[in-house]
Amino acid sequence: MAGGRASALPIIVAGGGIGGLAAALGLALKGLDVLVLEKAPQLGEIGAGIQLGPNAFHAFDYLGVGEAARGMAVYIDQLRLMDALTAEEIMHIDLGEAFRARFGNPYAVVHRGDLHKVFLAACREHSRIELRVSSDAMAYDQDGSSVTVRLASGENARGAALIGADGLWSNVRKQVIGDGPPRVSGHTTYRSVIPTERMAQDLRWNAATLWAGPKCHLVHYPLSGWKVFNLVITCHNDAPEPVAGKPVAKEEVMQGFAHVHEQARKIIDLGMDWKLWVLCDRAPVENWVDGRVALLGDAAHPMLQYMAQGACMAMEDAVCLSHMIAAYPDRIEGALDAYRSRRVLRTTRVQLQSRAIGDHVYHPSGAHAQLRNAIMRAKTQEEWYEMLQWLYGGNGLDEKNFG
Ligand SMILES: Cc1cc2nc3c(=O)[nH]c(=O)nc-3n(C[C@H](O)[C@H](O)[C@H](O)COP(=O)(O)OP(=O)(O)OC[C@H]3O[C@@H](n4cnc5c(N)ncnc54)[C@H](O)[C@@H]3O)c2cc1C
């Protein structure tokens, strides 16, 4: 918008997670004032690692944090798939020079707290962004020219538009779409970190490694300058209720993995301070916009983590949103709808494919697993790159990659 202002009122962003802060930054860089309302008393992220495809780096560059983000990442050499019953490698994807040349950026892993800090520091430095904590956005009202957000404290905040970046349990979504609670997947995820010196020498791979077994899988990769290995393991045990971050004993964790190879069980045995999540997602929808209100990130398209793309999609959303608002400075409603229509197919594809690879790659057994191994083993590196082109070649703006 070359410094133009859509309105004297700020754009309000509900939620100060990775998606909300990325959106605030993108909008401020286009010359808009932004007010971020975060429910928690402090801005921060829990949990450990997160994987970033090359599409995340395209977003970092657009949002002006490319250098800071590159500085705290661990650059892994491979995505490696192991058979959790036999401890044999099924296939890997090389992430070296050919991959970087193909997609214009690397694949990396980072501590999600470090990534959040990169966005937070950039937002704090930007004079157009105001960050308010302990601000629980409950509901909104709008007229033709503004949106008023009602907070749990009884206060109101008025803006030119409202971006609901308030995550899986979004209050803004309740009002925009009203489609009830998220779907409980029945998949239980346990997270831990292992100090690198405790990890078996022969498993200290510079790879994001997935061990796929019947109704269960393990993922590990080095993190935080190789100080630790991030360990995330999942068991499809038909858990009925959503859970987030509940501490759990190792004995309980091990129960879902009694049938996997000893080498995989030994990795789990090294984990400490386990925490449990029961994963939720939603079926894709297309109506993320209500006049001057739009959803972004997990509030719009929550997905299972199996493509490692939820945060990447939230950052792409931020790119697209800020681009569209800048492109249509005097037509906020039109800009939000242009953002929505540019993002829906791409995020739908990632949501659906995340479910599908859970069923067909991460958790199959018997003949289904043997078929997986045969199909995946047969592909060349070039064929893998070709399959991933639509995803890693996208940047949130580019139509041909549904985004
Ligand atoms: C086990 C696991 C592994 C994952 N691995 C990856 C990965 O490798 N790569 C990847 O890209 N993604 C991954 N993801 C997905 C990723 O974590 C999410 O998609 C991403 O964090 C979504 O960001 P968000 O900002 O949209 O939502 P959130 O991170 O949920 O942030 C929402 C924010 O809104 C705040 N909030 C909530 N309600 C309100 C309210 N009423 N008012 C104001 N503020 C509110 C919250 O406190 C929070 O700060 C993984 C997810 C899981 C569960």
Tab-separated table of C-alpha atoms and ligand atoms in Angstrom:
chain	number	residue	atom	x	y	z
A	1	MET	CA	0.000	0.000	0.000
A	2	ALA	CA	3.127	2.164	-0.081
A	3	GLY	CA	2.473	3.631	3.352
A	4	GLY	CA	-1.281	4.108	2.766
A	5	ARG	CA	-3.799	3.508	5.568
A	6	ALA	CA	-7.061	1.648	5.056
A	7	SER	CA	-8.607	3.455	8.032
A	8	ALA	CA	-7.629	5.438	11.126
A	9	LEU	CA	-8.708	2.418	13.161
A	10	PRO	CA	-6.243	-0.450	13.671
A	11	ILE	CA	-6.707	-3.952	12.340
A	12	ILE	CA	-7.371	-6.138	15.379
A	13	VAL	CA	-5.714	-9.554	15.514
A	14	ALA	CA	-7.177	-11.915	18.140
A	15	GLY	CA	-4.393	-14.344	19.149
A	16	GLY	CA	-0.654	-13.807	19.567
A	17	GLY	CA	0.554	-17.233	18.408
A	18	ILE	CA	2.806	-17.741	15.386
A	19	GLY	CA	-0.075	-17.027	12.975
A	20	GLY	CA	-1.339	-13.912	14.776
A	21	LEU	CA	2.099	-12.335	15.164
A	22	ALA	CA	3.024	-13.135	11.556
A	23	ALA	CA	-0.208	-11.452	10.424
A	24	ALA	CA	0.412	-8.410	12.653
A	25	LEU	CA	3.883	-8.033	11.214
A	26	GLY	CA	2.735	-8.440	7.620
A	27	LEU	CA	0.013	-5.804	8.062
A	28	ALA	CA	2.310	-3.352	9.851
A	29	LEU	CA	4.890	-3.704	7.073
A	30	LYS	CA	2.161	-2.552	4.676
A	31	GLY	CA	1.661	0.593	6.732
A	32	LEU	CA	-1.356	-0.454	8.831
A	33	ASP	CA	-1.791	-0.016	12.560
A	34	VAL	CA	-2.384	-3.335	14.317
A	35	LEU	CA	-3.689	-4.230	17.770
A	36	VAL	CA	-2.941	-7.801	18.902
A	37	LEU	CA	-5.180	-9.181	21.660
A	38	GLU	CA	-3.716	-12.245	23.383
A	39	LYS	CA	-5.723	-14.164	25.953
A	40	ALA	CA	-2.736	-15.475	27.944
A	41	PRO	CA	-0.976	-13.256	30.501
A	42	GLN	CA	2.293	-13.653	28.545
A	43	LEU	CA	3.206	-14.035	24.900
A	44	GLY	CA	5.047	-17.310	24.263
A	45	GLU	CA	4.830	-20.868	22.905
A	46	ILE	CA	4.810	-24.207	24.676
A	47	GLY	CA	6.111	-27.458	23.191
A	48	ALA	CA	9.442	-28.064	21.561
A	49	GLY	CA	10.201	-28.623	17.900
A	50	ILE	CA	8.569	-27.642	14.686
A	51	GLN	CA	9.530	-28.548	11.115
A	52	LEU	CA	9.635	-25.860	8.457
A	53	GLY	CA	9.373	-26.575	4.753
A	54	PRO	CA	10.873	-24.208	2.171
A	55	ASN	CA	7.470	-22.517	1.905
A	56	ALA	CA	7.929	-21.248	5.493
A	57	PHE	CA	11.176	-19.547	4.443
A	58	HIS	CA	9.422	-17.822	1.551
A	59	ALA	CA	7.004	-16.433	4.170
A	60	PHE	CA	9.829	-15.368	6.541
A	61	ASP	CA	11.436	-13.380	3.747
A	62	TYR	CA	8.157	-11.680	2.796
A	63	LEU	CA	7.585	-10.809	6.465
A	64	GLY	CA	11.093	-9.382	6.863
A	65	VAL	CA	12.366	-11.956	9.373
A	66	GLY	CA	14.260	-14.259	6.992
A	67	GLU	CA	17.664	-13.620	8.477
A	68	ALA	CA	16.574	-13.995	12.112
A	69	ALA	CA	14.630	-17.188	11.338
A	70	ARG	CA	17.521	-18.697	9.385
A	71	GLY	CA	19.835	-17.990	12.306
A	72	MET	CA	18.080	-20.250	14.798
A	73	ALA	CA	17.247	-23.226	12.588
A	74	VAL	CA	18.908	-26.647	12.413
A	75	TYR	CA	19.298	-27.655	8.761
A	76	ILE	CA	18.627	-31.342	8.427
A	77	ASP	CA	19.926	-33.524	5.577
A	78	GLN	CA	17.007	-35.904	5.115
A	79	LEU	CA	13.388	-36.758	5.772
A	80	ARG	CA	13.751	-40.427	6.643
A	81	LEU	CA	11.010	-43.067	6.895
A	82	MET	CA	11.693	-46.197	8.972
A	83	ASP	CA	9.550	-49.290	9.360
A	84	ALA	CA	8.863	-49.381	13.115
A	85	LEU	CA	8.388	-53.176	13.093
A	86	THR	CA	11.654	-54.110	11.347
A	87	ALA	CA	13.830	-51.027	12.045
A	88	GLU	CA	14.673	-50.902	8.310
A	89	GLU	CA	14.736	-47.719	6.296
A	90	ILE	CA	11.834	-47.570	3.830
A	91	MET	CA	12.932	-44.420	1.995
A	92	HIS	CA	14.356	-40.956	2.479
A	93	ILE	CA	14.157	-37.597	0.767
A	94	ASP	CA	17.449	-35.737	0.385
A	95	LEU	CA	17.271	-32.133	1.570
A	96	GLY	CA	20.702	-31.104	0.280
A	97	GLU	CA	21.743	-28.884	-2.617
A	98	ALA	CA	19.370	-30.370	-5.205
A	99	PHE	CA	16.383	-29.858	-2.873
A	100	ARG	CA	17.370	-26.272	-2.023
A	101	ALA	CA	17.985	-25.422	-5.647
A	102	ARG	CA	14.636	-26.886	-6.624
A	103	PHE	CA	12.559	-25.081	-3.990
A	104	GLY	CA	14.701	-21.978	-3.519
A	105	ASN	CA	14.976	-22.507	0.234
A	106	PRO	CA	16.019	-25.144	2.793
A	107	TYR	CA	14.065	-27.520	5.025
A	108	ALA	CA	14.767	-26.930	8.717
A	109	VAL	CA	13.682	-27.662	12.264
A	110	VAL	CA	13.432	-25.068	15.037
A	111	HIS	CA	12.309	-24.748	18.613
A	112	ARG	CA	8.815	-23.264	18.367
A	113	GLY	CA	9.584	-20.916	21.275
A	114	ASP	CA	12.567	-19.549	19.288
A	115	LEU	CA	10.415	-19.078	16.193
A	116	HIS	CA	7.735	-17.268	18.197
A	117	LYS	CA	10.442	-15.025	19.698
A	118	VAL	CA	11.602	-14.023	16.200
A	119	PHE	CA	8.097	-12.763	15.394
A	120	LEU	CA	7.613	-11.251	18.837
A	121	ALA	CA	10.862	-9.265	18.652
A	122	ALA	CA	9.945	-7.951	15.193
A	123	CYS	CA	6.436	-7.007	16.390
A	124	ARG	CA	7.815	-5.272	19.509
A	125	GLU	CA	10.198	-3.249	17.366
A	126	HIS	CA	7.469	-2.121	14.989
A	127	SER	CA	5.886	1.174	16.006
A	128	ARG	CA	2.566	0.322	14.308
A	129	ILE	CA	1.948	-2.808	16.434
A	130	GLU	CA	0.404	-2.756	19.893
A	131	LEU	CA	0.479	-6.026	21.845
A	132	ARG	CA	-2.034	-6.524	24.674
A	133	VAL	CA	-1.972	-9.614	26.892
A	134	SER	CA	-4.693	-10.936	29.247
A	135	SER	CA	-7.172	-9.925	26.549
A	136	ASP	CA	-9.661	-12.709	25.904
A	137	ALA	CA	-11.638	-11.915	22.740
A	138	MET	CA	-15.112	-13.337	23.322
A	139	ALA	CA	-17.281	-11.993	20.488
A	140	TYR	CA	-17.630	-9.177	17.985
A	141	ASP	CA	-20.176	-6.771	16.526
A	142	GLN	CA	-19.736	-4.968	13.242
A	143	ASP	CA	-21.344	-2.191	11.255
A	144	GLY	CA	-20.421	-1.143	7.719
A	145	SER	CA	-17.234	0.651	8.791
A	146	SER	CA	-15.783	-0.995	11.930
A	147	VAL	CA	-15.682	-4.055	14.173
A	148	THR	CA	-16.003	-3.968	17.956
A	149	VAL	CA	-14.421	-6.850	19.871
A	150	ARG	CA	-15.894	-7.700	23.237
A	151	LEU	CA	-13.337	-8.899	25.790
A	152	ALA	CA	-13.954	-11.182	28.776
A	153	SER	CA	-12.908	-8.286	31.041
A	154	GLY	CA	-15.944	-6.291	29.885
A	155	GLU	CA	-13.802	-3.896	27.834
A	156	ASN	CA	-14.253	-3.358	24.098
A	157	ALA	CA	-11.707	-2.790	21.330
A	158	ARG	CA	-12.670	-1.139	18.052
A	159	GLY	CA	-10.912	-1.745	14.746
A	160	ALA	CA	-11.283	-1.507	10.993
A	161	ALA	CA	-11.271	-5.318	10.760
A	162	LEU	CA	-10.821	-8.373	12.978
A	163	ILE	CA	-8.502	-11.293	12.183
A	164	GLY	CA	-9.344	-14.386	14.229
A	165	ALA	CA	-5.952	-16.040	14.800
A	166	ASP	CA	-7.143	-17.543	18.068
A	167	GLY	CA	-6.303	-21.164	17.327
A	168	LEU	CA	-8.113	-24.489	17.400
A	169	TRP	CA	-10.758	-23.385	19.931
A	170	SER	CA	-11.310	-19.994	18.274
A	171	ASN	CA	-14.085	-17.796	19.666
A	172	VAL	CA	-14.032	-15.769	16.456
A	173	ARG	CA	-14.717	-18.935	14.442
A	174	LYS	CA	-17.692	-19.698	16.703
A	175	GLN	CA	-19.305	-16.541	15.433
A	176	VAL	CA	-18.058	-16.589	11.819
A	177	ILE	CA	-18.897	-20.255	11.149
A	178	GLY	CA	-20.482	-21.711	14.285
A	179	ASP	CA	-19.611	-25.293	13.437
A	180	GLY	CA	-19.250	-26.571	16.999
A	181	PRO	CA	-16.169	-28.068	18.644
A	182	PRO	CA	-13.271	-29.553	16.617
A	183	ARG	CA	-13.247	-33.239	15.664
A	184	VAL	CA	-11.376	-35.453	18.142
A	185	SER	CA	-9.093	-37.635	15.989
A	186	GLY	CA	-8.596	-40.416	18.564
A	187	HIS	CA	-4.821	-40.010	18.077
A	188	THR	CA	-2.813	-39.417	21.258
A	189	THR	CA	0.516	-37.602	20.920
A	190	TYR	CA	3.218	-37.636	23.587
A	191	ARG	CA	6.051	-35.098	23.482
A	192	SER	CA	9.464	-35.091	25.140
A	193	VAL	CA	13.051	-34.013	24.485
A	194	ILE	CA	16.182	-36.130	24.883
A	195	PRO	CA	19.565	-34.516	25.671
A	196	THR	CA	21.767	-35.368	22.661
A	197	GLU	CA	24.405	-37.128	24.792
A	198	ARG	CA	21.735	-39.645	25.910
A	199	MET	CA	20.560	-40.437	22.374
A	200	ALA	CA	22.093	-43.680	21.004
A	201	GLN	CA	25.224	-42.793	18.969
A	202	ASP	CA	24.010	-44.702	15.909
A	203	LEU	CA	20.682	-42.838	15.927
A	204	ARG	CA	22.040	-39.284	16.094
A	205	TRP	CA	20.907	-38.688	12.549
A	206	ASN	CA	20.727	-35.234	11.042
A	207	ALA	CA	17.264	-36.084	9.778
A	208	ALA	CA	13.616	-35.698	10.619
A	209	THR	CA	13.030	-39.387	11.172
A	210	LEU	CA	9.631	-41.043	11.177
A	211	TRP	CA	9.206	-44.620	12.417
A	212	ALA	CA	5.846	-45.802	11.081
A	213	GLY	CA	4.110	-48.737	12.786
A	214	PRO	CA	0.629	-50.222	13.113
A	215	LYS	CA	-1.567	-47.531	14.698
A	216	CYS	CA	1.482	-45.706	16.041
A	217	HIS	CA	4.556	-43.731	14.997
A	218	LEU	CA	7.621	-41.901	16.354
A	219	VAL	CA	9.252	-38.723	15.055
A	220	HIS	CA	12.652	-37.394	16.168
A	221	TYR	CA	15.105	-34.743	15.042
A	222	PRO	CA	17.944	-32.656	16.503
A	223	LEU	CA	17.008	-29.276	17.902
A	224	SER	CA	18.441	-26.143	19.521
A	225	GLY	CA	21.936	-26.331	18.007
A	226	TRP	CA	22.010	-30.117	18.533
A	227	LYS	CA	21.651	-29.804	22.321
A	228	VAL	CA	18.569	-32.033	22.335
A	229	PHE	CA	16.504	-34.379	20.190
A	230	ASN	CA	12.854	-33.526	19.846
A	231	LEU	CA	10.725	-36.631	20.305
A	232	VAL	CA	7.037	-36.780	19.374
A	233	ILE	CA	5.281	-40.140	19.380
A	234	THR	CA	1.688	-40.880	18.522
A	235	CYS	CA	-0.658	-43.742	19.124
A	236	HIS	CA	-4.054	-44.172	17.437
A	237	ASN	CA	-5.862	-45.409	20.552
A	238	ASP	CA	-9.327	-43.925	19.889
A	239	ALA	CA	-8.950	-41.461	22.760
A	240	PRO	CA	-12.409	-39.882	23.096
A	241	GLU	CA	-11.719	-36.452	24.647
A	242	PRO	CA	-9.475	-33.541	23.619
A	243	VAL	CA	-6.450	-33.089	25.937
A	244	ALA	CA	-3.642	-30.503	25.710
A	245	GLY	CA	-0.295	-30.769	27.481
A	246	LYS	CA	-1.208	-33.103	30.361
A	247	PRO	CA	1.846	-34.559	32.169
A	248	VAL	CA	1.929	-38.360	31.827
A	249	ALA	CA	4.074	-41.207	33.239
A	250	LYS	CA	6.502	-43.067	30.959
A	251	GLU	CA	4.822	-46.424	31.721
A	252	GLU	CA	1.560	-45.104	30.284
A	253	VAL	CA	3.382	-43.742	27.221
A	254	MET	CA	5.061	-47.108	26.541
A	255	GLN	CA	1.724	-48.970	26.505
A	256	GLY	CA	0.866	-48.008	22.935
A	257	PHE	CA	4.300	-49.053	21.618
A	258	ALA	CA	4.741	-52.582	22.989
A	259	HIS	CA	4.569	-53.990	19.441
A	260	VAL	CA	7.320	-51.883	17.809
A	261	HIS	CA	10.975	-52.877	17.252
A	262	GLU	CA	13.262	-52.799	20.282
A	263	GLN	CA	15.389	-50.057	18.710
A	264	ALA	CA	12.341	-47.773	18.479
A	265	ARG	CA	11.215	-48.658	22.027
A	266	LYS	CA	14.695	-47.789	23.339
A	267	ILE	CA	14.307	-44.267	21.935
A	268	ILE	CA	10.995	-43.828	23.754
A	269	ASP	CA	12.600	-45.138	26.926
A	270	LEU	CA	15.027	-42.169	26.862
A	271	GLY	CA	12.190	-39.610	26.979
A	272	MET	CA	11.518	-37.650	30.175
A	273	ASP	CA	8.796	-35.300	31.440
A	274	TRP	CA	6.296	-36.591	28.922
A	275	LYS	CA	3.231	-34.533	28.076
A	276	LEU	CA	0.128	-35.764	26.313
A	277	TRP	CA	-2.150	-34.228	23.661
A	278	VAL	CA	-5.228	-35.784	22.078
A	279	LEU	CA	-5.196	-34.341	18.580
A	280	CYS	CA	-8.103	-32.547	16.976
A	281	ASP	CA	-8.717	-31.168	13.517
A	282	ARG	CA	-11.665	-30.056	11.430
A	283	ALA	CA	-13.059	-30.829	8.017
A	284	PRO	CA	-12.201	-28.058	5.538
A	285	VAL	CA	-14.737	-25.253	5.086
A	286	GLU	CA	-14.736	-22.255	2.779
A	287	ASN	CA	-16.664	-19.588	4.728
A	288	TRP	CA	-13.846	-18.060	6.810
A	289	VAL	CA	-14.992	-14.491	6.297
A	290	ASP	CA	-17.894	-12.515	7.735
A	291	GLY	CA	-17.814	-8.955	6.401
A	292	ARG	CA	-14.855	-7.288	8.137
A	293	VAL	CA	-13.883	-10.431	10.061
A	294	ALA	CA	-11.624	-13.232	8.760
A	295	LEU	CA	-10.038	-16.355	10.234
A	296	LEU	CA	-6.355	-17.302	9.926
A	297	GLY	CA	-4.136	-20.271	10.869
A	298	ASP	CA	-5.587	-23.008	13.062
A	299	ALA	CA	-8.749	-20.966	13.616
A	300	ALA	CA	-9.470	-21.294	9.876
A	301	HIS	CA	-8.042	-24.714	8.946
A	302	PRO	CA	-6.853	-26.816	11.910
A	303	MET	CA	-5.099	-29.950	10.692
A	304	LEU	CA	-3.343	-33.024	12.020
A	305	GLN	CA	0.436	-32.466	12.175
A	306	TYR	CA	1.315	-35.244	9.737
A	307	MET	CA	2.453	-32.955	6.929
A	308	ALA	CA	4.233	-30.679	9.437
A	309	GLN	CA	2.490	-27.705	7.840
A	310	GLY	CA	0.049	-26.082	10.333
A	311	ALA	CA	2.376	-23.222	11.295
A	312	CYS	CA	3.716	-22.979	7.725
A	313	MET	CA	0.142	-22.508	6.468
A	314	ALA	CA	-0.561	-19.895	9.168
A	315	MET	CA	2.501	-17.908	8.023
A	316	GLU	CA	1.459	-18.227	4.364
A	317	ASP	CA	-1.996	-16.942	5.400
A	318	ALA	CA	-0.284	-13.921	6.960
A	319	VAL	CA	1.567	-13.245	3.700
A	320	CYS	CA	-1.596	-13.498	1.611
A	321	LEU	CA	-3.725	-11.465	4.028
A	322	SER	CA	-1.298	-8.566	4.190
A	323	HIS	CA	-0.800	-8.652	0.427
A	324	MET	CA	-4.553	-8.491	-0.238
A	325	ILE	CA	-5.247	-5.754	2.297
A	326	ALA	CA	-2.466	-3.706	0.713
A	327	ALA	CA	-3.819	-4.431	-2.773
A	328	TYR	CA	-7.347	-3.221	-1.867
A	329	PRO	CA	-6.696	-0.495	0.719
A	330	ASP	CA	-10.170	1.030	0.576
A	331	ARG	CA	-12.134	-2.217	0.357
A	332	ILE	CA	-11.442	-4.255	3.460
A	333	GLU	CA	-14.339	-6.641	2.921
A	334	GLY	CA	-13.235	-7.331	-0.658
A	335	ALA	CA	-9.623	-7.757	0.458
A	336	LEU	CA	-10.611	-10.321	3.105
A	337	ASP	CA	-12.651	-12.235	0.584
A	338	ALA	CA	-9.773	-12.181	-1.916
A	339	TYR	CA	-7.507	-13.567	0.840
A	340	ARG	CA	-10.005	-16.286	1.658
A	341	SER	CA	-10.510	-17.360	-1.920
A	342	ARG	CA	-6.727	-17.493	-2.544
A	343	ARG	CA	-6.117	-19.660	0.536
A	344	VAL	CA	-9.018	-22.097	0.702
A	345	LEU	CA	-7.968	-24.728	-1.843
A	346	ARG	CA	-4.368	-24.937	-0.730
A	347	THR	CA	-5.199	-25.269	2.972
A	348	THR	CA	-7.999	-27.725	2.184
A	349	ARG	CA	-5.515	-29.881	0.326
A	350	VAL	CA	-3.102	-29.844	3.285
A	351	GLN	CA	-5.896	-30.614	5.782
A	352	LEU	CA	-7.171	-33.581	3.780
A	353	GLN	CA	-3.751	-34.893	2.859
A	354	SER	CA	-2.642	-34.720	6.502
A	355	ARG	CA	-5.495	-37.060	7.430
A	356	ALA	CA	-4.784	-39.331	4.464
A	357	ILE	CA	-1.083	-39.782	5.171
A	358	GLY	CA	-1.975	-40.598	8.787
A	359	ASP	CA	-4.014	-43.529	7.488
A	360	HIS	CA	-1.836	-44.638	4.555
A	361	VAL	CA	1.741	-43.785	5.598
A	362	TYR	CA	1.980	-43.326	9.369
A	363	HIS	CA	-0.312	-46.002	10.781
A	364	PRO	CA	-1.105	-48.907	8.414
A	365	SER	CA	-0.416	-52.552	9.227
A	366	GLY	CA	-0.117	-55.870	7.371
A	367	ALA	CA	-0.606	-55.806	3.588
A	368	HIS	CA	-1.491	-52.104	3.737
A	369	ALA	CA	1.928	-51.350	5.288
A	370	GLN	CA	3.733	-53.612	2.811
A	371	LEU	CA	2.052	-51.751	-0.048
A	372	ARG	CA	3.183	-48.446	1.501
A	373	ASN	CA	6.753	-49.727	1.678
A	374	ALA	CA	6.722	-50.992	-1.908
A	375	ILE	CA	5.256	-47.789	-3.365
A	376	MET	CA	7.461	-45.448	-1.366
A	377	ARG	CA	10.654	-47.440	-1.979
A	378	ALA	CA	10.120	-47.362	-5.727
A	379	LYS	CA	10.200	-43.562	-6.055
A	380	THR	CA	13.299	-41.675	-7.146
A	381	GLN	CA	14.430	-38.419	-5.506
A	382	GLU	CA	13.234	-36.532	-8.568
A	383	GLU	CA	9.793	-38.135	-8.250
A	384	TRP	CA	9.594	-37.070	-4.592
A	385	TYR	CA	10.541	-33.513	-5.468
A	386	GLU	CA	7.929	-33.482	-8.200
A	387	MET	CA	5.260	-34.707	-5.718
A	388	LEU	CA	6.196	-31.980	-3.250
A	389	GLN	CA	6.389	-29.162	-5.775
A	390	TRP	CA	2.848	-27.877	-5.141
A	391	LEU	CA	3.546	-27.629	-1.412
A	392	TYR	CA	7.134	-26.452	-1.033
A	393	GLY	CA	7.027	-24.353	-4.209
A	394	GLY	CA	4.111	-22.280	-2.825
A	395	ASN	CA	4.409	-19.019	-0.933
A	396	GLY	CA	0.878	-17.964	0.003
A	397	LEU	CA	0.428	-15.857	-3.109
A	398	ASP	CA	1.037	-18.040	-6.070
A	399	GLU	CA	-2.189	-19.233	-7.792
A	400	LYS	CA	-0.777	-22.288	-9.525
A	401	ASN	CA	0.068	-23.918	-6.193
A	402	PHE	CA	-3.456	-23.194	-4.947
A	403	GLY	CA	-2.147	-20.353	-2.982
B	1	LIG	C1	2.257	-32.285	17.909
B	1	LIG	C2	2.226	-31.167	16.906
B	1	LIG	C3	3.286	-31.008	16.031
B	1	LIG	C4	3.257	-30.006	15.069
B	1	LIG	N1	4.303	-29.892	14.205
B	1	LIG	C5	4.273	-28.929	13.257
B	1	LIG	C6	5.359	-28.804	12.342
B	1	LIG	O1	6.332	-29.577	12.396
B	1	LIG	N2	5.308	-27.818	11.391
B	1	LIG	C7	4.240	-26.939	11.303
B	1	LIG	O2	4.244	-26.060	10.444
B	1	LIG	N3	3.189	-27.058	12.171
B	1	LIG	C8	3.177	-28.018	13.127
B	1	LIG	N4	2.143	-28.117	14.017
B	1	LIG	C9	0.986	-27.195	13.872
B	1	LIG	C10	1.244	-25.844	14.507
B	1	LIG	O3	1.665	-25.981	15.837
B	1	LIG	C11	-0.038	-25.011	14.462
B	1	LIG	O4	-0.666	-25.147	13.216
B	1	LIG	C12	0.287	-23.523	14.696
B	1	LIG	O5	0.878	-23.354	15.951
B	1	LIG	C13	-0.976	-22.690	14.567
B	1	LIG	O6	-0.689	-21.360	14.890
B	1	LIG	P1	-1.869	-20.340	15.200
B	1	LIG	O7	-1.181	-19.052	15.521
B	1	LIG	O8	-2.872	-20.383	14.123
B	1	LIG	O9	-2.606	-20.915	16.483
B	1	LIG	P2	-2.053	-21.110	17.967
B	1	LIG	O10	-0.615	-21.463	17.972
B	1	LIG	O11	-3.004	-22.040	18.645
B	1	LIG	O12	-2.174	-19.656	18.607
B	1	LIG	C14	-3.431	-19.134	18.993
B	1	LIG	C15	-3.177	-18.009	19.986
B	1	LIG	O13	-4.429	-17.396	20.280
B	1	LIG	C16	-4.565	-17.248	21.677
B	1	LIG	N5	-5.997	-17.243	21.969
B	1	LIG	C17	-6.845	-18.302	22.061
B	1	LIG	N6	-8.100	-17.889	22.307
B	1	LIG	C18	-8.035	-16.524	22.387
B	1	LIG	C19	-9.008	-15.532	22.629
B	1	LIG	N7	-10.281	-15.849	22.875
B	1	LIG	N8	-8.614	-14.228	22.640
B	1	LIG	C20	-7.320	-13.882	22.402
B	1	LIG	N9	-6.351	-14.804	22.191
B	1	LIG	C21	-6.721	-16.112	22.160
B	1	LIG	C22	-3.823	-18.424	22.257
B	1	LIG	O14	-3.464	-18.189	23.622
B	1	LIG	C23	-2.625	-18.493	21.317
B	1	LIG	O15	-1.588	-17.630	21.731
B	1	LIG	C24	2.134	-29.124	14.983
B	1	LIG	C25	1.070	-29.269	15.878
B	1	LIG	C26	1.106	-30.284	16.819
B	1	LIG	C27	-0.060	-30.418	17.747
